[in-house]
Short mmCIF file of C-alpha atoms and ligand atoms in Angstrom, two decimals:
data_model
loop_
_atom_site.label_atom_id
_atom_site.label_comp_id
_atom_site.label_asym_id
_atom_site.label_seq_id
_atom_site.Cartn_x
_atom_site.Cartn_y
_atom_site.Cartn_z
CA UNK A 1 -39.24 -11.19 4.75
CA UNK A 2 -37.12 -11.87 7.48
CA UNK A 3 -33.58 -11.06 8.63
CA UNK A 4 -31.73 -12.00 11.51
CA UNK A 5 -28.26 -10.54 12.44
CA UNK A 6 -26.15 -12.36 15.19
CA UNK A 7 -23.80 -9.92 17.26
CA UNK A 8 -25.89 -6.18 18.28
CA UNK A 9 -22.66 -4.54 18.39
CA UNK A 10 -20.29 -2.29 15.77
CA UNK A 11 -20.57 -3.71 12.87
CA UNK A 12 -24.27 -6.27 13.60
CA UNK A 13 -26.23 -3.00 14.80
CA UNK A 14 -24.90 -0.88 11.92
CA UNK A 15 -25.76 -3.40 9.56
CA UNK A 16 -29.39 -3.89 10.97
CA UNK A 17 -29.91 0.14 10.70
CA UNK A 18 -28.69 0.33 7.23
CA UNK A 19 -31.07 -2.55 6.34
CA UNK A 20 -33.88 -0.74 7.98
CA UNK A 21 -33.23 2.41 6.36
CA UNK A 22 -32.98 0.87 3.07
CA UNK A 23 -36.33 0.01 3.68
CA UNK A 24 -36.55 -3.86 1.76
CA UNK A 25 -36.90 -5.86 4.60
CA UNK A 26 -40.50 -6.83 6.57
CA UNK A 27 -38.53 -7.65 10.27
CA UNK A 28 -34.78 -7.57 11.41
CA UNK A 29 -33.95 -9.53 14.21
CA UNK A 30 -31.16 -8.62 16.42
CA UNK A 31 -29.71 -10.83 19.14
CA UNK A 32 -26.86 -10.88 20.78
CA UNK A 33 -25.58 -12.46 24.28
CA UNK A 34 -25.43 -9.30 26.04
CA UNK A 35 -28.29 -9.19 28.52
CA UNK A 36 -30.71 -5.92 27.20
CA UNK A 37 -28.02 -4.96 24.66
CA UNK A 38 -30.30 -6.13 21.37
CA UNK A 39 -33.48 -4.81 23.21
CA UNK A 40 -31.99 -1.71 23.61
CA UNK A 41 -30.11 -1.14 19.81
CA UNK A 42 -33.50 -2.41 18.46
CA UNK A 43 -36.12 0.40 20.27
CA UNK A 44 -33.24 2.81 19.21
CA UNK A 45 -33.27 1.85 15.44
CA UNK A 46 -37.66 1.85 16.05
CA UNK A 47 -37.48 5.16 17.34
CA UNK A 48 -35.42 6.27 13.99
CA UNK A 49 -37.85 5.18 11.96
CA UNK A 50 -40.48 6.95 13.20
CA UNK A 51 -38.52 9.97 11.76
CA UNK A 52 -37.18 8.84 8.99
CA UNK A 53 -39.68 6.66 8.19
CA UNK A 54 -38.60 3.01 7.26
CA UNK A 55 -41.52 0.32 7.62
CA UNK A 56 -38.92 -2.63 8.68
CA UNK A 57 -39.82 -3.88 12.52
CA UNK A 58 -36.70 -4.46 14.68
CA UNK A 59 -36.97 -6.79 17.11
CA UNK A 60 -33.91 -7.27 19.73
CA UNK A 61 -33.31 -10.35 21.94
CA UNK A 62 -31.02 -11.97 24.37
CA UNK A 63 -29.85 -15.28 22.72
CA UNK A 64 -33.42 -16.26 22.17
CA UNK A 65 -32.90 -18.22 18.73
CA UNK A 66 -36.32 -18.94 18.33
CA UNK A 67 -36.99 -15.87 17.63
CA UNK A 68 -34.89 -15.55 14.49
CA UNK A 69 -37.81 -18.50 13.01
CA UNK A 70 -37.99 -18.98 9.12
CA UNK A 71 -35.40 -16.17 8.26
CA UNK A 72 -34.19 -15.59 4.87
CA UNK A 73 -31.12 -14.57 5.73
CA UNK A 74 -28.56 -14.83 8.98
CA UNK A 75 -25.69 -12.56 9.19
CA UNK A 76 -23.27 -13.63 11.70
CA UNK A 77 -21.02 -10.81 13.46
CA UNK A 78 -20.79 -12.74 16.87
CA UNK A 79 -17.14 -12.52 17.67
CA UNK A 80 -14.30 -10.33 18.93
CA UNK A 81 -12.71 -7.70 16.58
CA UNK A 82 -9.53 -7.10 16.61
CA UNK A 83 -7.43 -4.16 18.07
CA UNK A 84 -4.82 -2.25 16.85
CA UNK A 85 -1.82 -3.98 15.84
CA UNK A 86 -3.75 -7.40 15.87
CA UNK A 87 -4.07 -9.47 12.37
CA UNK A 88 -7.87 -10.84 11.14
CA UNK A 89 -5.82 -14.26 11.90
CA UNK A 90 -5.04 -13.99 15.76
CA UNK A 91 -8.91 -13.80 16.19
CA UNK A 92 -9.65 -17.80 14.73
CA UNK A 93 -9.51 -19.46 18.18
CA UNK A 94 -12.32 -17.04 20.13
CA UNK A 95 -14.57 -16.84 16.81
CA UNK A 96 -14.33 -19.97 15.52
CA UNK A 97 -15.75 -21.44 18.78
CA UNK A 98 -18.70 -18.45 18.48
CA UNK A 99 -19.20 -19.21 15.04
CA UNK A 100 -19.48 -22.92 15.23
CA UNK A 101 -22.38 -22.55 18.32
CA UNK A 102 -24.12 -19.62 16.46
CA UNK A 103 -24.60 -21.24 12.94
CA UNK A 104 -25.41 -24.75 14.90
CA UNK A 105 -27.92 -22.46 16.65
CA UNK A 106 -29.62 -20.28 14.13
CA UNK A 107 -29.85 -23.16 11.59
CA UNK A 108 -32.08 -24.98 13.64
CA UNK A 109 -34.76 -22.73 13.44
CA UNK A 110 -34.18 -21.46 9.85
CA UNK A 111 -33.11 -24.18 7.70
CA UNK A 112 -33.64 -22.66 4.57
CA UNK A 113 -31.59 -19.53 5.06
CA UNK A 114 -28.84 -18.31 3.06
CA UNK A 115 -25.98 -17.49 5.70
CA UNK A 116 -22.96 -14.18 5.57
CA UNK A 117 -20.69 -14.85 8.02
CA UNK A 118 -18.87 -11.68 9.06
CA UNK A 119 -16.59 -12.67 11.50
CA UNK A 120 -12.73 -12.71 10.98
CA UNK A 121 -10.57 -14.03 10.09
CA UNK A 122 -13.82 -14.36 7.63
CA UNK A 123 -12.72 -16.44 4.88
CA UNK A 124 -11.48 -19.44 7.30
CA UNK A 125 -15.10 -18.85 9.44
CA UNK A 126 -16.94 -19.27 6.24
CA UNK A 127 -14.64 -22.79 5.47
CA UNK A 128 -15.76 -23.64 8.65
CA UNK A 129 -19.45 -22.92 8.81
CA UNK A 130 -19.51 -24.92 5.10
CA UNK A 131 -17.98 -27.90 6.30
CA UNK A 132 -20.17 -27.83 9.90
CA UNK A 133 -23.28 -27.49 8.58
CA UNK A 134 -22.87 -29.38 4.90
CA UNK A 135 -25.03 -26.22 3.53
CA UNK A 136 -25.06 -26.17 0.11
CA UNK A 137 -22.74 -24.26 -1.05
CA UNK A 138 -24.95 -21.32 -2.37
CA UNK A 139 -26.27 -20.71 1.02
CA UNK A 140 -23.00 -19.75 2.91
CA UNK A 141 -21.12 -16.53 1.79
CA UNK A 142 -18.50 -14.48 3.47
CA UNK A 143 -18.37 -10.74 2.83
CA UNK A 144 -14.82 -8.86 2.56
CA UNK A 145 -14.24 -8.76 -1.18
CA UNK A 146 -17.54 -5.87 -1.17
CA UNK A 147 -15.86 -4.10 1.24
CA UNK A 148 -12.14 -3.98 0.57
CA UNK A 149 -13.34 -2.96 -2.84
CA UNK A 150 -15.44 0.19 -1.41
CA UNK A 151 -11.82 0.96 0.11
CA UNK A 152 -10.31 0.38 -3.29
CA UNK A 153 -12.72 2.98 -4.79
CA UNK A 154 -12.35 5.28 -1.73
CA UNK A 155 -8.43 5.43 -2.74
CA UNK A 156 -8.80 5.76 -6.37
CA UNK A 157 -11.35 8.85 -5.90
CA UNK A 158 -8.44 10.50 -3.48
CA UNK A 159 -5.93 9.51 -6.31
CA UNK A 160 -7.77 11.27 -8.92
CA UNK A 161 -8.70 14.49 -6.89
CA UNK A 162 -5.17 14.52 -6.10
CA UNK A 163 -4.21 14.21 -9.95
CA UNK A 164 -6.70 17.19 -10.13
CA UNK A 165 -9.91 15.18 -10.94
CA UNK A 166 -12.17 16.23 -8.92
CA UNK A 167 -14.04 12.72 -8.58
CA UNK A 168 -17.31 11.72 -7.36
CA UNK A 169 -17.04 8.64 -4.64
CA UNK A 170 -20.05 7.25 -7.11
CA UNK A 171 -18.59 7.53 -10.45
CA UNK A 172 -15.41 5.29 -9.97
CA UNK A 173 -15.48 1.33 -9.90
CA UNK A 174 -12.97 -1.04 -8.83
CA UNK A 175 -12.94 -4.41 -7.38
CA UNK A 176 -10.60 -7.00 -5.09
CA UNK A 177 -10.69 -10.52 -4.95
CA UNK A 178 -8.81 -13.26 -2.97
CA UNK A 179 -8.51 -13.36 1.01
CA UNK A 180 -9.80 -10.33 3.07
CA UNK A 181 -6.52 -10.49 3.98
CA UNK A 182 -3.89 -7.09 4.34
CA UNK A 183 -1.32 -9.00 2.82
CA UNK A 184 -2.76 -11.21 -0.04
CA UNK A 185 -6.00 -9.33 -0.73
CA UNK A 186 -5.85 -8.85 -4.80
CA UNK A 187 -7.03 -5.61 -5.88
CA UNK A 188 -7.88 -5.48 -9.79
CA UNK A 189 -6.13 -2.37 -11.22
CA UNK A 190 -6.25 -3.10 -14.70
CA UNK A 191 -10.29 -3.00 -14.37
CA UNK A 192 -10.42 0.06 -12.19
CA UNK A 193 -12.03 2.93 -14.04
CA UNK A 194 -13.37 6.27 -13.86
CA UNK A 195 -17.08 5.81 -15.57
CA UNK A 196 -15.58 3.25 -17.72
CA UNK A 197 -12.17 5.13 -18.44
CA UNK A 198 -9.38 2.51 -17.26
CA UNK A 199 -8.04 4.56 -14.60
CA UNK A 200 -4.38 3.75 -16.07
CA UNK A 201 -5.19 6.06 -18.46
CA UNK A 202 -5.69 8.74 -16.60
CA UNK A 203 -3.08 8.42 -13.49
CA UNK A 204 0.07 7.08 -13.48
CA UNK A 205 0.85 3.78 -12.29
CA UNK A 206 2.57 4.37 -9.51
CA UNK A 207 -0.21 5.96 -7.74
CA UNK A 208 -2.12 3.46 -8.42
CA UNK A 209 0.16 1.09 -6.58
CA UNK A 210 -0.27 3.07 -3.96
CA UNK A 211 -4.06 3.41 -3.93
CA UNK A 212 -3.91 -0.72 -3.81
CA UNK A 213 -1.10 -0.39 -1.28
CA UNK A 214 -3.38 1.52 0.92
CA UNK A 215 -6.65 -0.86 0.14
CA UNK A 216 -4.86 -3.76 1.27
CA UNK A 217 -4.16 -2.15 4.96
CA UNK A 218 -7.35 -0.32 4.61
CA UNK A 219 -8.70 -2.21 7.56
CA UNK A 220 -5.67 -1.67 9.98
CA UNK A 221 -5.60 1.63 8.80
CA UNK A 222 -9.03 2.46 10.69
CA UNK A 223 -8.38 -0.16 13.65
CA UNK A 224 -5.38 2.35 14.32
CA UNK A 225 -7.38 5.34 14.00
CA UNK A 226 -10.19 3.99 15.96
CA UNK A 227 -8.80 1.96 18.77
CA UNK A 228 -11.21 -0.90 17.15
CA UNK A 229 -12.05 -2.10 13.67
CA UNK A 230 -14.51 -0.51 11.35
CA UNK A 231 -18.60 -0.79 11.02
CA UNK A 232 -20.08 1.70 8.92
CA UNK A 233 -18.70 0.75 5.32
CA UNK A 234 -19.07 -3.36 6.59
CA UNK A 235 -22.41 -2.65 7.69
CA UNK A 236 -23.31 -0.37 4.32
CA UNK A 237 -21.54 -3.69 2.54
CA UNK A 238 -23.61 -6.26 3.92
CA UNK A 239 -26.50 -4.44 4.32
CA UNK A 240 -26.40 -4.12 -0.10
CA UNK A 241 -25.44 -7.63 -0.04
CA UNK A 242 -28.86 -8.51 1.82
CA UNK A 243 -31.01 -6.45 -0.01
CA UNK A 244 -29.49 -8.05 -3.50
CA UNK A 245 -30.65 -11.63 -1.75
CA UNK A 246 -34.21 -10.71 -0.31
CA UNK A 247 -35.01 -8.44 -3.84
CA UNK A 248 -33.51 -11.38 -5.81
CA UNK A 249 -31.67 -8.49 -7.55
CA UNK A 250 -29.09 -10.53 -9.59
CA UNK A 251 -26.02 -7.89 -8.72
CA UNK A 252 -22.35 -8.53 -9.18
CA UNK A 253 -20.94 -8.51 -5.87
CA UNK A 254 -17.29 -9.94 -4.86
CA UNK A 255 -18.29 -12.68 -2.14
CA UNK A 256 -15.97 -14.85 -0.45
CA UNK A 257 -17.22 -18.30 -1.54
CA UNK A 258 -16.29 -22.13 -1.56
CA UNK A 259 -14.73 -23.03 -5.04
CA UNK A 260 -15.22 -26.35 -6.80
CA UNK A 261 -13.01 -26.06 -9.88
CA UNK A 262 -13.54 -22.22 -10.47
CA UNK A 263 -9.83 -20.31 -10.88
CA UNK A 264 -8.35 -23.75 -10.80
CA UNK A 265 -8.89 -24.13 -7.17
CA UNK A 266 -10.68 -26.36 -5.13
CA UNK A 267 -11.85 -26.87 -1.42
CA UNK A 268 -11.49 -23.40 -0.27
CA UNK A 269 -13.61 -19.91 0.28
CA UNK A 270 -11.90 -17.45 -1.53
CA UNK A 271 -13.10 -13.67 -2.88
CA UNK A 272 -14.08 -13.54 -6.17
CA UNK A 273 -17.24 -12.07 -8.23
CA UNK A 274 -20.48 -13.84 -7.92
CA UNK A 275 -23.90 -12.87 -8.87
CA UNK A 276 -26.17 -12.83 -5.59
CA UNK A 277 -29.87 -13.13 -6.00
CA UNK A 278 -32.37 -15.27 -4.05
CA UNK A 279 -30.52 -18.71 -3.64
CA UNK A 280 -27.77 -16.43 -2.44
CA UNK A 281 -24.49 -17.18 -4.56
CA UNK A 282 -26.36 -18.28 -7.55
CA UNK A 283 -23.06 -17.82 -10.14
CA UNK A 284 -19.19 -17.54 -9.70
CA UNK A 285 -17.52 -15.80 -12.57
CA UNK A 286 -14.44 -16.69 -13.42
CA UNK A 287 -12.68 -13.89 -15.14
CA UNK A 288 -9.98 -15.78 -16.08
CA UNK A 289 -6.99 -14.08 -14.64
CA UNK A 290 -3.84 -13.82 -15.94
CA UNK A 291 -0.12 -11.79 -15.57
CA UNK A 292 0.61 -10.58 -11.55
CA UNK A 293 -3.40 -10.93 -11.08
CA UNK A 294 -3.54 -15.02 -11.77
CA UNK A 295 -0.24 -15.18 -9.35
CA UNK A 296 -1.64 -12.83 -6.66
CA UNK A 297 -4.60 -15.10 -6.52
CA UNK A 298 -3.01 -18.14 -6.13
CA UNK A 299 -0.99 -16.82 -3.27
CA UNK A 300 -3.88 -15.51 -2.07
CA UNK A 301 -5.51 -18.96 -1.46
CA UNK A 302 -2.51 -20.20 -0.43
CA UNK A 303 -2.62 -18.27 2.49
CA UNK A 304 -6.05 -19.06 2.72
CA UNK A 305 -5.69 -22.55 3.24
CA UNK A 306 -2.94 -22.19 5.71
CA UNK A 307 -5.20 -20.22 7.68
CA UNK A 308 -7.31 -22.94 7.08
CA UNK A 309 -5.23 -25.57 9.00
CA UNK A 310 -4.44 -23.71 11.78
CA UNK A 311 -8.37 -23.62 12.16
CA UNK A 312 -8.15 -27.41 11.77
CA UNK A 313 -5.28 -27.78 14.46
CA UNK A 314 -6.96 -25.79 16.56
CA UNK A 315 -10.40 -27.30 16.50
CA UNK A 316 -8.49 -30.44 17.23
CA UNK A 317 -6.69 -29.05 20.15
CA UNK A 318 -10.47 -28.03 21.57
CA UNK A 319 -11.54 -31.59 21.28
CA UNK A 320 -8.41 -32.83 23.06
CA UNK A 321 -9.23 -30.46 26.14
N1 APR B 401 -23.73 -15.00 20.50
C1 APR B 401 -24.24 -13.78 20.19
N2 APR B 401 -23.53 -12.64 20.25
C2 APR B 401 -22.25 -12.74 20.64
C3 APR B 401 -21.63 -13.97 20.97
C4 APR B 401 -22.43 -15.14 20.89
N3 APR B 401 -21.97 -16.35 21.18
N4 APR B 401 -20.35 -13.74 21.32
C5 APR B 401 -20.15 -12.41 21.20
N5 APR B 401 -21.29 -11.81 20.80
C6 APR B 401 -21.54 -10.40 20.56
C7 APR B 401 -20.92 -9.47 21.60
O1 APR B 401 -21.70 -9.42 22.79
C8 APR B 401 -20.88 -8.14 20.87
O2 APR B 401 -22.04 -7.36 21.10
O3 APR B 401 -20.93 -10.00 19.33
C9 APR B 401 -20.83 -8.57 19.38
C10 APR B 401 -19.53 -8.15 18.71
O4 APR B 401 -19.54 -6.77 18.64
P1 APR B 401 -18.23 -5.84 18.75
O5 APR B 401 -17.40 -6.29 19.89
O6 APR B 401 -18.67 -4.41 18.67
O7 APR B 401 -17.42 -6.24 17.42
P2 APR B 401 -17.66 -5.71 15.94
O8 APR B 401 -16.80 -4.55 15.69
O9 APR B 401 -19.11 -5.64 15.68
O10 APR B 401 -17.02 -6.91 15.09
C11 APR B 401 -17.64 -8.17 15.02
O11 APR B 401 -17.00 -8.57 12.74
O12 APR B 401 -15.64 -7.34 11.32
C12 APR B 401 -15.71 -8.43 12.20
O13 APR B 401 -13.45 -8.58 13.09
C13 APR B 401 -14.78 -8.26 13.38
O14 APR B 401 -14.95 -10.52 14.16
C14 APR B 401 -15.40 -9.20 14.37
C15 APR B 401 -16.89 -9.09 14.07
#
């Protein structure tokens, strides 16, 4: 089966190696606009394999769509990240331009794929590739709820081994929904545990708080660190979320998708749990939230759809030009 990921750089080439190291896929294409940039990242992730011993072909190529044919999936990085300082938001006017001509692109040559749009501010780009391409609404997903949860569970583990629990990354669960947004992402502390144990029971809430303080500017956190933003938990992220598409692997795995009625909302992509298999979002479960959680998600799509019509205005403004 094939993949294609638009964008060779950070966070697209990191994703195509983890995909070819998890060894699922038949052929990952890379392309990107950068003249020789693909080519290059693609003999690279060949030459890995070689060692390490992954049957998945790579195959890199300068903005040659037809070579993505009859893929099963599209992941779209294309895009500018932002830089330190910067919010997801100040990057809609460059990427939604990219996005628009990308998806337009690639879905001419694979109209059956299931598309993960990547590029921020994602939950707007993912509005936006739903209402240019009239997909149905299984086959366009936006990742950030996978990955602000991995943060989530990276900040609980430090929590406990602070607390003296000496915690395994592996054994603690956790999960955020809403925008992948710093200021309205909702992480889920009453369902965080340790193996099952609530972790409430076991720290005390105020580090907690802190551990979802710290999830929330997990992002910015790294952008400050790193002069750029992150790749190698994204491209771990989406690389899962592939594999649970092309294995048909029915996993639980919080998506941003477009909501029709689910958590009361309505015309909007939004994080929240869905289970991916091959049809791509094939079920949104609605946990039925209630308390700070229910109110934390509202404002969360709030913000969302504000984001939403500055994307609108400035679409508009494009036209006008
Ligand atoms: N078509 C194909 N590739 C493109 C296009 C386009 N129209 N426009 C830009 N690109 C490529 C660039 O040439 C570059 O190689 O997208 C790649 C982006 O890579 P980076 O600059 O390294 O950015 P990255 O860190 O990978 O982030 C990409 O993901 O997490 C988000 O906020 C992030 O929006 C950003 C995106």
């Amino acid at each position: 089966m094939k993949v294609s990921v638009i964008g060779a750089g950070n966070v697209g080439a990191t994703i195509a190696n983890v995909i070819v190291q998890k060894n699922f896929a038949g052929e990952v294409v890379l392309l990107d606009i950068r003249e020789g940039y693909a080519e290059g990242k693609a003999m690279d992730m060949n030459q890995a394999s070689t060692i390490l011993g992954s049957f998945t072909k790579v195959t890199g190529v300068t903005n040659d769509y037809e070579a993505t044919a009859n893929s099963k999936v599209i992941v779209v990085t294309s895009g500018i990240p932002r830089k330190p300082g910067m919010t997801r938001e100040e990057l809609l006017g460059t990427n939604a331009k990219i996005v628009k001509d990308v998806v337009s692109q690639a879905l001419k040559y694979s109209p059956d794929a299931v598309f993960i749009i990547i590029s921020n501010p994602m939950d707007a780009m993912t509005y936006l590739t739903i209402k240019e391409t009239g997909l149905p609404r299984n086959r366009v997903l936006g990742l950030g709820g996978m990955l602000d949860s991995a943060r989530f569970k990276y900040y609980i583990t430090e929590a406990l081994r602070a607390e003296g629990i000496d915690a395994s990354l592996t054994d603690v669960e956790g999960m955020v929904i809403g925008g992948h947004n710093d200021k309205t992402m909702v992480p889920l502390i009453k369902y965080a545990s340790y193996r099952g144990i609530p972790v409430t029971n076991l720290i005390n809430w105020d580090i907690i708080l802190d551990a979802a303080r710290k999830t929330k500017v997990g992002g910015a956190t790294l952008t400050s660190l790193i002069g750029t933003s992150a790749w190698y938990a994204p491209g771990a992220a989406v690389a899962t979320l592939v594999e649970a598409i092309v294995t048909d692997a029915k996993k639980l795995i919080p998506c941003c998708v477009y909501l029709d009625g689910e958590y009361g909302q309505k015309d909007v992509c939004i994080g929240v749990p869905v289970v991916m298999g091959e049809n791509g979002a094939e079920k949104i479960v609605d946990i039925n939230l209630d308390g700070p959680e229910y109110k934390f998600f509202n404002a969360s799509v709030e913000a969302a759809r504000e984001t939403n019509r500055l994307l609108a205005e400035v679409l508009s403004a494009a036209k006008d030009k």
